[in-house]
XYZ file of C-alpha atoms in Angstrom:
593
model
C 190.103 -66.845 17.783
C 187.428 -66.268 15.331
C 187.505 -62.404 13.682
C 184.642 -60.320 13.163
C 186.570 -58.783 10.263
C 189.481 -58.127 8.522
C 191.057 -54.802 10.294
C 194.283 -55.479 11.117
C 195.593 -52.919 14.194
C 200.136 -53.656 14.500
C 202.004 -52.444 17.713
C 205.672 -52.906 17.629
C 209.207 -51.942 19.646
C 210.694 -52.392 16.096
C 210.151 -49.729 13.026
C 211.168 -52.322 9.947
C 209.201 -55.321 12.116
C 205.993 -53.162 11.513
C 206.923 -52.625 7.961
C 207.240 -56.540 6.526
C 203.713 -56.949 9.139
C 202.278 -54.597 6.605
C 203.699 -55.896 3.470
C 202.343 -58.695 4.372
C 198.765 -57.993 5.425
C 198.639 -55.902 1.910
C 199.581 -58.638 0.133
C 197.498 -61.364 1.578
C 194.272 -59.172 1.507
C 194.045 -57.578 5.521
C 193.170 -54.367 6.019
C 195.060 -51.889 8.397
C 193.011 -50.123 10.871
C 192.575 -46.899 10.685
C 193.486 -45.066 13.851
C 190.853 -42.982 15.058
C 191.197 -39.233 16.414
C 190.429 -40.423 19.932
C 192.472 -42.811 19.776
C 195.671 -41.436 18.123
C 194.700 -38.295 20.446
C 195.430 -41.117 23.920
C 198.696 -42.480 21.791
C 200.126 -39.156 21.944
C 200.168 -38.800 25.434
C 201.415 -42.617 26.446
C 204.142 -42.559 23.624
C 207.021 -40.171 22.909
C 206.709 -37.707 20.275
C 208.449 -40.022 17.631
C 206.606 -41.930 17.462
C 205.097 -43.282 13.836
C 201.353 -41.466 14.263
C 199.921 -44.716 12.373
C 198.976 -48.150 12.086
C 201.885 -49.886 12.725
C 202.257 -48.442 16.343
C 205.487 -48.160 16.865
C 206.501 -47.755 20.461
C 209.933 -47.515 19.680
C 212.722 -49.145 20.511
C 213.586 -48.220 24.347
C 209.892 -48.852 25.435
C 209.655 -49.829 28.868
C 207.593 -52.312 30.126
C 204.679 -49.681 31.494
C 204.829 -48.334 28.217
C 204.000 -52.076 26.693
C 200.916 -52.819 28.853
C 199.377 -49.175 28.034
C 199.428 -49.343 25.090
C 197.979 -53.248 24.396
C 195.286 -51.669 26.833
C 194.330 -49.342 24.676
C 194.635 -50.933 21.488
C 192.984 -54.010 22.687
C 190.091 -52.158 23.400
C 190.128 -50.122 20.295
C 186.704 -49.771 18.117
C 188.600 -49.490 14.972
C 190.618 -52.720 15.333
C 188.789 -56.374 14.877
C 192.344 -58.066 15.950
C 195.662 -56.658 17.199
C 199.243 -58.264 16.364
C 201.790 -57.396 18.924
C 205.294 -57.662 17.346
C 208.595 -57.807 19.769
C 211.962 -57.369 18.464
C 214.656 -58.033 21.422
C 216.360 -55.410 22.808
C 219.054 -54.860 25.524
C 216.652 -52.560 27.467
C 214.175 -54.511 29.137
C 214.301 -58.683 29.205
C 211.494 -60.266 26.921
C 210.414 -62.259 29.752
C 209.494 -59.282 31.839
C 207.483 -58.028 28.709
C 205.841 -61.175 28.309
C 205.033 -61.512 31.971
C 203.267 -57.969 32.324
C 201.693 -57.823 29.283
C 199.962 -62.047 29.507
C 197.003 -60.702 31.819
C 196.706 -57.365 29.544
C 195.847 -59.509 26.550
C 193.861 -62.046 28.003
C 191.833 -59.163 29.318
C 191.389 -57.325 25.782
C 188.282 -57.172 24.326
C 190.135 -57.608 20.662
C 191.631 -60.793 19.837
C 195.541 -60.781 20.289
C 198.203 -62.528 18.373
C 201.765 -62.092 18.949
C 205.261 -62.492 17.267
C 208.632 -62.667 19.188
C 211.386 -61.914 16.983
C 214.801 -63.434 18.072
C 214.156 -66.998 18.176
C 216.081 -68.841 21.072
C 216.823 -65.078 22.636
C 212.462 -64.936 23.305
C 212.220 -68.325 23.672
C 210.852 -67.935 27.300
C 208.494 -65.237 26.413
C 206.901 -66.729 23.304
C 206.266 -69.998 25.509
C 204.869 -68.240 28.078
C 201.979 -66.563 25.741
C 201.615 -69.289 23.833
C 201.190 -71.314 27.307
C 198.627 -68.357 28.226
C 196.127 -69.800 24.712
C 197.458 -66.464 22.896
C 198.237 -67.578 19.183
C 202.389 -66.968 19.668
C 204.568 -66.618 15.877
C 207.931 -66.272 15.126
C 207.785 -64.505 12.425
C 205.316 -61.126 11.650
C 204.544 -63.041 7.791
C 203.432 -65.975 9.556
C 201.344 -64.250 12.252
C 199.788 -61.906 9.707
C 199.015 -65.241 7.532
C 197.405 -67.056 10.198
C 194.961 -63.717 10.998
C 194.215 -64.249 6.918
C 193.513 -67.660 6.907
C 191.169 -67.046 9.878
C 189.201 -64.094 8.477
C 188.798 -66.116 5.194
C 187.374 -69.338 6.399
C 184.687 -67.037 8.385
C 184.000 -65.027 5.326
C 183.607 -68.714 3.436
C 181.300 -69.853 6.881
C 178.960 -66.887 6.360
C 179.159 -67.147 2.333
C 177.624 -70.898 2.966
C 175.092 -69.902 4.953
C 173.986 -66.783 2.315
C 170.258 -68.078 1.923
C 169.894 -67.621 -2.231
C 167.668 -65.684 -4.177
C 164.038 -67.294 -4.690
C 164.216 -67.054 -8.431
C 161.197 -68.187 -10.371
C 163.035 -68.622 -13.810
C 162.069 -70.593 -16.545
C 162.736 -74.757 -15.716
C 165.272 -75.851 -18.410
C 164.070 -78.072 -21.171
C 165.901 -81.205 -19.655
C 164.354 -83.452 -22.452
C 165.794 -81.604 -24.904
C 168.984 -81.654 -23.487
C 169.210 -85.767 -22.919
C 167.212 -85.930 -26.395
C 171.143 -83.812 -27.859
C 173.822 -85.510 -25.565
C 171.892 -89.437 -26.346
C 171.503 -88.883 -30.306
C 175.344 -87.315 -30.471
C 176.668 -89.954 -28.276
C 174.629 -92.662 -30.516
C 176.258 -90.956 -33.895
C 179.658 -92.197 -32.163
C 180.138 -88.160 -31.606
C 182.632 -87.120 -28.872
C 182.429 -83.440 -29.286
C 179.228 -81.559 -29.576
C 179.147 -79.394 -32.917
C 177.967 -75.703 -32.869
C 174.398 -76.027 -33.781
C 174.262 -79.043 -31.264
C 176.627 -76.733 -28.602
C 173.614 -73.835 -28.799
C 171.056 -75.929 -28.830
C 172.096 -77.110 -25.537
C 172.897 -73.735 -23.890
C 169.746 -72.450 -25.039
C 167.717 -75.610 -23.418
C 169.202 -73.732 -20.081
C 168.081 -70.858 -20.623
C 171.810 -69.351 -21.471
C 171.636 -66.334 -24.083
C 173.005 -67.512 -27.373
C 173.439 -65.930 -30.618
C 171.666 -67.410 -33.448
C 173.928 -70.004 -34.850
C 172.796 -71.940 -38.342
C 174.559 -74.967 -39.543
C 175.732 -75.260 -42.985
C 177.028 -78.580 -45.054
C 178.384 -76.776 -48.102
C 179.538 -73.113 -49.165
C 176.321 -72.757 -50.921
C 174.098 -73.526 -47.622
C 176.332 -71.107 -45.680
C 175.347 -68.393 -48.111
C 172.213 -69.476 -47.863
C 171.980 -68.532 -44.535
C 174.419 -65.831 -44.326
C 171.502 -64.376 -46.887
C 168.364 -64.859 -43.956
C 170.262 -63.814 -41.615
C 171.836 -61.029 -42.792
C 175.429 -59.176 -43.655
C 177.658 -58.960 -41.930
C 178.128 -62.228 -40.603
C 180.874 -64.424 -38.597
C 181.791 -68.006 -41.032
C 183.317 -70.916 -38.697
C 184.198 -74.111 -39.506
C 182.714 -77.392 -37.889
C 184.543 -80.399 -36.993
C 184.347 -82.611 -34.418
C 188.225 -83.517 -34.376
C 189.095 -79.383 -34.075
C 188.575 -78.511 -30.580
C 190.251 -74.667 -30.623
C 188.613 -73.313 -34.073
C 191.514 -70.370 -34.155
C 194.350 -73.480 -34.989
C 193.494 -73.300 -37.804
C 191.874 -69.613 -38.341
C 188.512 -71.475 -39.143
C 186.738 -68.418 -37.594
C 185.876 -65.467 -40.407
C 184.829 -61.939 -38.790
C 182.934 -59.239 -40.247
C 182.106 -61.486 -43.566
C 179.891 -58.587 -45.764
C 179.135 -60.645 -49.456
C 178.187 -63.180 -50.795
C 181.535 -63.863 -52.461
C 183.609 -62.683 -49.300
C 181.983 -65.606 -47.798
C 183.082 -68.510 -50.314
C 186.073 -67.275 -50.342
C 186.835 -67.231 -46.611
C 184.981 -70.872 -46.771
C 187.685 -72.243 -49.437
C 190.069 -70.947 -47.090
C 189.083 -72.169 -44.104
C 188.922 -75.545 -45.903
C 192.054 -75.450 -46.940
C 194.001 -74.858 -43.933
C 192.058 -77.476 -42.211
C 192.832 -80.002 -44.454
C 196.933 -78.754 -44.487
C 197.150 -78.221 -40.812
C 194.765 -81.217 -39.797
C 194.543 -83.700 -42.972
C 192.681 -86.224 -40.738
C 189.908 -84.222 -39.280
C 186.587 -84.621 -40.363
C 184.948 -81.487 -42.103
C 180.877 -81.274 -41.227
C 180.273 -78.084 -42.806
C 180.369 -74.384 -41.289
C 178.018 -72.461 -38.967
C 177.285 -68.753 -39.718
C 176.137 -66.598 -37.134
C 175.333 -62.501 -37.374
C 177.772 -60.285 -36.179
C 177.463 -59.243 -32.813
C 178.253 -55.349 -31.952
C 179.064 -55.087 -28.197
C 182.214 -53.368 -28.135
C 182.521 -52.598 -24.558
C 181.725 -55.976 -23.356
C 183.999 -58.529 -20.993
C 185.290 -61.671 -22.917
C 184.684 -64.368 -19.829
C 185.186 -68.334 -19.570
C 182.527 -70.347 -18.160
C 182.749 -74.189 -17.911
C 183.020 -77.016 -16.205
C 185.770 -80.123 -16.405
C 185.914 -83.732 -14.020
C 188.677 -83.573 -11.547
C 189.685 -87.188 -11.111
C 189.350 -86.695 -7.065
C 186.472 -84.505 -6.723
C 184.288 -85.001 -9.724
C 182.644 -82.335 -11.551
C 183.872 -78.605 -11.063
C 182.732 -75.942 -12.361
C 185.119 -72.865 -13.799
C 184.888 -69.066 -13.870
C 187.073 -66.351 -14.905
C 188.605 -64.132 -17.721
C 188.078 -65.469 -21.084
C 189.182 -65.138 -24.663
C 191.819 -66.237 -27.503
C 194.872 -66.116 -24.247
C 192.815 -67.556 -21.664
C 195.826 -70.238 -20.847
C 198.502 -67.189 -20.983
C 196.269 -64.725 -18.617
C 195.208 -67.778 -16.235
C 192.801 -65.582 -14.243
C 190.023 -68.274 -13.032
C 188.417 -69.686 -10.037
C 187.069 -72.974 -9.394
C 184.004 -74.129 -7.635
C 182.005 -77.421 -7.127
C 178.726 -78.344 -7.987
C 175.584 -77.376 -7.358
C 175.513 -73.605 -7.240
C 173.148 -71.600 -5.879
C 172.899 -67.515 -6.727
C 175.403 -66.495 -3.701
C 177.618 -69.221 -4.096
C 177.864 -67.875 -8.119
C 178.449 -64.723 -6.609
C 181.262 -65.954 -4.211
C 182.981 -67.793 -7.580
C 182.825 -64.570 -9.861
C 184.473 -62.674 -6.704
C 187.452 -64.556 -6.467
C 188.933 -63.352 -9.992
C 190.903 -60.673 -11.056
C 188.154 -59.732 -13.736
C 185.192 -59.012 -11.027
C 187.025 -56.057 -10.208
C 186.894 -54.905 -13.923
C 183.124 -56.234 -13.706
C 182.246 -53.555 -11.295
C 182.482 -50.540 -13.719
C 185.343 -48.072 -13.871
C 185.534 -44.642 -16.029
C 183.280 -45.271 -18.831
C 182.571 -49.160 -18.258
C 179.088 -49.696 -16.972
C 179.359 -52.506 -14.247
C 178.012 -55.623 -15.865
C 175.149 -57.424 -15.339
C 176.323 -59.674 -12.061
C 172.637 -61.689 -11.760
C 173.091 -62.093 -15.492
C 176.470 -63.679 -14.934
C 175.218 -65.753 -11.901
C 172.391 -66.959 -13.892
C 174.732 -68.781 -16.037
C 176.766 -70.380 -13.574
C 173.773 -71.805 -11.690
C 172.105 -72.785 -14.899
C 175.459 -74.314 -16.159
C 175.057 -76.394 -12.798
C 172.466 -77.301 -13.494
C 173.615 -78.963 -16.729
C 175.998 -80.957 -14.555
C 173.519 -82.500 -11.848
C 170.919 -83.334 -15.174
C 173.432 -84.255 -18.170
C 176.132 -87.157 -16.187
C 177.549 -87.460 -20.290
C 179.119 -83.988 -19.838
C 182.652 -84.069 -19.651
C 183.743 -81.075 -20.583
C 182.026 -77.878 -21.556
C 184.040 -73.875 -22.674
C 182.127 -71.258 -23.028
C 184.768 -69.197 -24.721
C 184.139 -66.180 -24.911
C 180.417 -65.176 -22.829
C 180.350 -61.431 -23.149
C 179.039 -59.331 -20.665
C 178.181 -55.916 -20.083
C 175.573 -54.166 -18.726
C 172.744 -55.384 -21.142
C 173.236 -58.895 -20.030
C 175.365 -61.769 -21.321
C 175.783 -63.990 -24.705
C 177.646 -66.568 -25.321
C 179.107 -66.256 -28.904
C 181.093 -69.948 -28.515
C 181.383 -73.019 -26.913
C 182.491 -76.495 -27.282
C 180.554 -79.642 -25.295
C 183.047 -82.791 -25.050
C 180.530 -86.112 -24.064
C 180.904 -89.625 -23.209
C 178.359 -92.929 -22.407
C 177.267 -91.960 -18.115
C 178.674 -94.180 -15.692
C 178.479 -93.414 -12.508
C 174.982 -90.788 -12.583
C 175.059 -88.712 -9.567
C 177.398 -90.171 -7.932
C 180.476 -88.684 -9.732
C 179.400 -85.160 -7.816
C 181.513 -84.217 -4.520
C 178.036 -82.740 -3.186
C 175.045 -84.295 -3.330
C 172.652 -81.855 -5.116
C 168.849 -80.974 -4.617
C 167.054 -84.426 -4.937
C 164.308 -83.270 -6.982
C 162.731 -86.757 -7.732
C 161.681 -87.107 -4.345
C 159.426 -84.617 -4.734
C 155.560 -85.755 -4.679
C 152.069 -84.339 -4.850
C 149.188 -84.867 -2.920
C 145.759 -83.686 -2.325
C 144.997 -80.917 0.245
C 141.719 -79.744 1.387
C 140.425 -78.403 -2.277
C 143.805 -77.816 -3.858
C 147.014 -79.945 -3.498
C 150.328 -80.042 -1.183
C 153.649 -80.385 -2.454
C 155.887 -82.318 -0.343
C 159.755 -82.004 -0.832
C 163.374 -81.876 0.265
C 163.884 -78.821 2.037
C 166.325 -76.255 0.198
C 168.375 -73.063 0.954
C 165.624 -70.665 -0.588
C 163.351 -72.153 1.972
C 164.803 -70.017 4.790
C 161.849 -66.698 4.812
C 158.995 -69.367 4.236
C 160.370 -72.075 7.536
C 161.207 -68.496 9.913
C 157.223 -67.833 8.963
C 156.397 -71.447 9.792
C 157.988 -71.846 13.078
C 156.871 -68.428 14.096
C 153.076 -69.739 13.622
C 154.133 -72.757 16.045
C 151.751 -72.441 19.819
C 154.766 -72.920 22.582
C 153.654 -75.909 23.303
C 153.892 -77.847 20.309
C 157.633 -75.978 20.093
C 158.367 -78.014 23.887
C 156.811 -80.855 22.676
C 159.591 -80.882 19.288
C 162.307 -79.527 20.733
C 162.405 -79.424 24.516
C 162.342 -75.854 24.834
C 159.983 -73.413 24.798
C 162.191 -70.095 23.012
C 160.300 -68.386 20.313
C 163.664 -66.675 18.925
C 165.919 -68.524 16.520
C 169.059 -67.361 15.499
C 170.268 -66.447 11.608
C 172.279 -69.199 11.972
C 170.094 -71.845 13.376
C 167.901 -71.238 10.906
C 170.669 -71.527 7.924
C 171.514 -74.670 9.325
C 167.737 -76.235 9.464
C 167.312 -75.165 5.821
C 170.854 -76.060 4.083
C 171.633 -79.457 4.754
C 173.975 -81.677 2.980
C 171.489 -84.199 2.055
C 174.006 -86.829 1.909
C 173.447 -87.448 5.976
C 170.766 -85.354 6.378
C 167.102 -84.462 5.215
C 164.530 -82.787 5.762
C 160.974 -83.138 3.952
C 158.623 -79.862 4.198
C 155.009 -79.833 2.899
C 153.854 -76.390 0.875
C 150.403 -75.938 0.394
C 148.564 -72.279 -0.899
C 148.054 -69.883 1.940
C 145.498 -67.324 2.041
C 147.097 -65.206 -0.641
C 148.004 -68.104 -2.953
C 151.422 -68.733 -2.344
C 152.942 -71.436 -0.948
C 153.746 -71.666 2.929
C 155.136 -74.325 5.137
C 152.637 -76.391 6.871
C 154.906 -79.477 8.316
C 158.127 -80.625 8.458
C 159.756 -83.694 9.193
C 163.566 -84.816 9.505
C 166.414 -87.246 9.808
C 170.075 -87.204 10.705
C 171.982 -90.726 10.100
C 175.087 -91.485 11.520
C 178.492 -91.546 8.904
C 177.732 -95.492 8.709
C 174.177 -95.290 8.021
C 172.985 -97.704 10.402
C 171.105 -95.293 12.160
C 168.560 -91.923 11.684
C 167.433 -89.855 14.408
C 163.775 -87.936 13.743
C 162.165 -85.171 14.408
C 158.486 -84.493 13.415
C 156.367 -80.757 13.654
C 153.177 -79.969 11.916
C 151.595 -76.225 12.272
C 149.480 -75.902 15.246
C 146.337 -75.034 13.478
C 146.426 -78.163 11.338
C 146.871 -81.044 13.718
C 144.666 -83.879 13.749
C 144.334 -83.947 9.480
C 146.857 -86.641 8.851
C 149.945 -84.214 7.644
C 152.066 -85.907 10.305
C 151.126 -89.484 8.912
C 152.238 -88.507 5.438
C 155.408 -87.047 6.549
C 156.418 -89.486 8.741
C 155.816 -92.446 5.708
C 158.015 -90.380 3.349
C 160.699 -90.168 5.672
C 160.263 -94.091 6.601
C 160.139 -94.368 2.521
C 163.218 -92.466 1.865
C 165.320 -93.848 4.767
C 164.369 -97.688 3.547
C 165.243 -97.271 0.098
C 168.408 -95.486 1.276
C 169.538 -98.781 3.414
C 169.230 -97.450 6.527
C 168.534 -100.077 9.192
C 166.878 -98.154 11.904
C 164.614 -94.897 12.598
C 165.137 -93.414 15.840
C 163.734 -90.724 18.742
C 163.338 -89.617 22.048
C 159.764 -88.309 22.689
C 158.863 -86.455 25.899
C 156.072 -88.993 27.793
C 153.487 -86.355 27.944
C 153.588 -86.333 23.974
C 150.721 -88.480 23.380
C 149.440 -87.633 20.118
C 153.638 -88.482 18.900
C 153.617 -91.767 20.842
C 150.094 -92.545 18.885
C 151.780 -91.555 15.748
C 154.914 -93.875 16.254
C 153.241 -96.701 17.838
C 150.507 -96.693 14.638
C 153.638 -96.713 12.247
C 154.766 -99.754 14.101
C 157.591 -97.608 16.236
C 158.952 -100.141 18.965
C 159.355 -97.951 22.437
C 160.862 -98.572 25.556
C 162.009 -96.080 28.497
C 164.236 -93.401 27.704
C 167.910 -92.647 29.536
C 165.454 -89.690 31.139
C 162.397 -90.989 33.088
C 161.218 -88.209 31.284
C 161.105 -89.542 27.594
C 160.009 -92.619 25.835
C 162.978 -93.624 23.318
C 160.682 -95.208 20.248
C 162.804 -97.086 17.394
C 161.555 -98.505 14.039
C 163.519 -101.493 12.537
C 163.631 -100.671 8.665
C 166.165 -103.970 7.616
């Protein structure tokens, strides 16, 4: 049964059965319900005056069966409780069968989903059959019935997390030629690892905070600009052939002269050369020092997993990231609640929240660099691996201090990604009354601006699209119209300026194709007030457009008979029709191979 949360209400014969239920639930992230005063006041009059007074219920061990179906009555019905396990250990007192047999109708009549665990394997075997036989989820064990009520409650809390409608962010469009201009001219120099000037050049084309980072060929230009920028200053060492900079302590901290710094730079060189006589010395980079002393050290990055493609990583950074191991993955592309969703599955968010005199860091700061550093992933297909190592954050925002880009010649484009991001180059421009229309791929941000749309809709034209004429549309629904996987769906929208300026929904068309993609069923709705101007002619030939170029052999849809403007429309696009299944509808089909 699906949950509506995660309180977790235990009834038991059995005392040290309630206990390992517990355990368990703590450890895999359940709550206990908390027993209210009404309710624990109704407990004390069915049970005996042993018993516990808490979540577990224990009903003790010489429970009848009356005692048994009371109680799942009035737990089952219990506010407090989103799902009950009932726990039975076997006892000489009363059969399990009779238990079972009494208490089937009980828990099919709860209003709180029920799950059950018969302890005593072959001794129950009668009584877990006949619950299980009865559709109520039947364990042997209370770990494995409290770990199925987990595993539920999480894949609803990952159902609702995909269907989070982002924040509508205007931020700052990343300098993607910029970007390609770096990755082509180091991957034409025969480089395979970004250096630092290149590294921050890149994050800062995203729009990720960087600190100012100057590259140096010899001791005398790192003084150079260790002197414009200012003492004190952090002294690195650049090489493309020394991934981890701390193998061979080519990072200098706190560097306050002129003649601190050449002497840290000798040394830096000459460790390199002992510990790494091959590697090829570019120089140094000298950036100021960066005062943030109650800041988080985090990891951001991304690597290629050879099954799913690109993923991107979050979690506790640092010189013993490897020994603390605290990260969470997540593919490709992120929006601002899906970064949310990543950051909350590490140890460190809890630490991110504030506690004593920690300030809770900036969480749309952190988010912002996740979706940006998707961002890099859809646009740059060279990336291959990208650290950065650490990305402080506190409550003034974030900055990355360091990072390393790995690169290689693009292959496979867009195709290496396990979900098809935002298409933006099907996005086109026309003209629109005295201004223009934007026509584009529907996305998850979309959701306020399409609930607005389809609430301007006349009933009729709602009938006429959808065969029903219900003005109400469910959070869901409307999730699902506006985040598609555009892989077998899509859905075009046109924006034009409303009477305040910004952009509203105007039409809307869209196709489903089957898994092979032999086949794409339409549907087609322009707002009421601006039929008759050609918007459904120009979103009916993108959709023919996209669905050609994507191989698709055929365009289908069933249009209701009445619908004569539609069967105009189709028949003027050159839309074969014949009768529908339905005297009702005319099924129309367009042959696009």
């Amino acid at each position: 049964p699906r949950f509506a949360g995660d309180r977790l209400l235990i009834v038991t014969n059995g005392g040290g059965a309630g206990v390992l239920a517990a355990d368990a639930a703590a450890l895999g992230g359940a709550r206990l319900a908390e027993l209210s005063d009404a309710t624990l006041a109704k407990l004390d009059a069915l049970l005996p005056r042993t018993w516990s007074r808490a979540n577990p219920v224990d009903l003790v061990g010489d429970a009848p069966v009356e005692r048994y179906v009371e109680a799942l009555k009035l737990l089952g019905d219990a506010d407090e409780a989103d799902a009950v396990l009932f726990i039975h250990a076997p006892s000489a007192i009363v059969p399990a069968d009779a238990i079972a047999e009494a208490c089937v109708p009980v828990v099919k009549a709860a209003r709180r989903p029920v799950l059950s665990c018969w302890l005593g394997a072959a001794t129950v075997e009668g009584a877990w059959r006949r619950f299980a036989q009865a559709g109520i989820p039947s364990y042997h064990t209370p770990e494995e019935a409290v770990r199925a009520f987990v595993h539920s409650v999480t894949y609803r809390r990952n159902q609702e997390q995909l269907l989070q409608a982002p924040t509508s962010r205007v931020d700052a469009a990343p300098d993607r030629a910029r970007a390609r201009g770096l990755v082509r001219a180091a991957l034409a120099a025969g480089q395979q690892w970004l250096n630092e000037v290149q590294v921050h050049a890149l994050l800062a084309a995203y729009g990720i905070p960087v600190v100012d980072t100057r590259g140096s060929a010899s001791i005398d230009a790192a003084r150079a600009a260790a002197d414009a920028i200012g003492y004190p200053v952090a002294l690195k060492i650049v090489s493309p052939d020394i991934a981890h900079k701390s193998d061979v302590r080519g990072v200098a901290l706190d560097v306050d002269s002129a003649d601190e710094l050449r002497a840290a730079a000798i040394a830096m060189l000459r460790r390199a050369r002992q510990v790494h006589p091959e590697a090829r010395l570019e120089g140094f980079s000298v950036q100021p020092m960066v005062r943030r002393p109650l800041a988080f050290e985090l990891i951001v990055g991304m690597a290629v997993d050879p099954q799913f493609g690109p993923v991107i990583v979050f979690g506790q950074g640092g010189t013993a990231v490897e020994i603390i191991g605290d990260r969470a993955v997540a593919l490709p592309p992120l929006n601002t609640a899906l970064a949310a969703e990543l950051v909350s599955r590490t140890r460190i968010a809890r630490l991110l929240a504030g506690y004593r005199d920690r300030l809770p860091a900036d969480a749309d700061a952190i988010c912002r660099v996740l979706v940006a550093l998707s961002q890099m992933v859809i646009d740059l297909p060279e990336l291959v691996e990208l650290d950065i190592n650490p990305l402080l954050a506190d409550h003034q925002g974030v900055l990355a201090l360091d990072a390393r880009v790995r690169v290689q010649k693009a292959e496979a484009g867009e195709a290496r990604l396990a979900i098809r991001p935002y298409p933006r180059e099907l996005e086109e421009t026309f003209a629109w009354g005295d201004g223009e229309m934007l026509l584009r791929p529907i996305r998850p941000d979309d959701e306020p601006r399409h609930l607005a749309f389809l609430q301007k809709l006349d009933p009729e034209d709602i009938r006429m699209c959808i065969f029903s004429t219900r003005r109400e549309i469910a959070r869901s629904e409307l999730a699902r119209l506006t985040q598609i996987d555009y892989e077998r769906e899509m859905a075009f929208i046109a924006l034009a300026p409303g009477a305040d300026g910004a952009p509203e929904t105007i039409g809307t068309v869209r196709a489903v194709t089957d898994a092979d993609n032999r086949r794409a069923e339409f549907g087609i709705i322009v707002r009421s007030d601006l039929k008759g101007r050609g918007l459904g002619v120009l979103l009916m030939k993108k959709l023919i457009r996209y669905c050609r170029e994507r191989g698709t052999a055929e365009i289908v849809g069933d249009v209701l008979r009445e619908n004569s403007a539609m069967l105009r429309l189709a028949h003027a696009l050159g839309f074969e029709s014949q009768p529908g299944e339905d005297p009702g509808f005319v099924h129309v089909r367009l042959a696009l191979a």
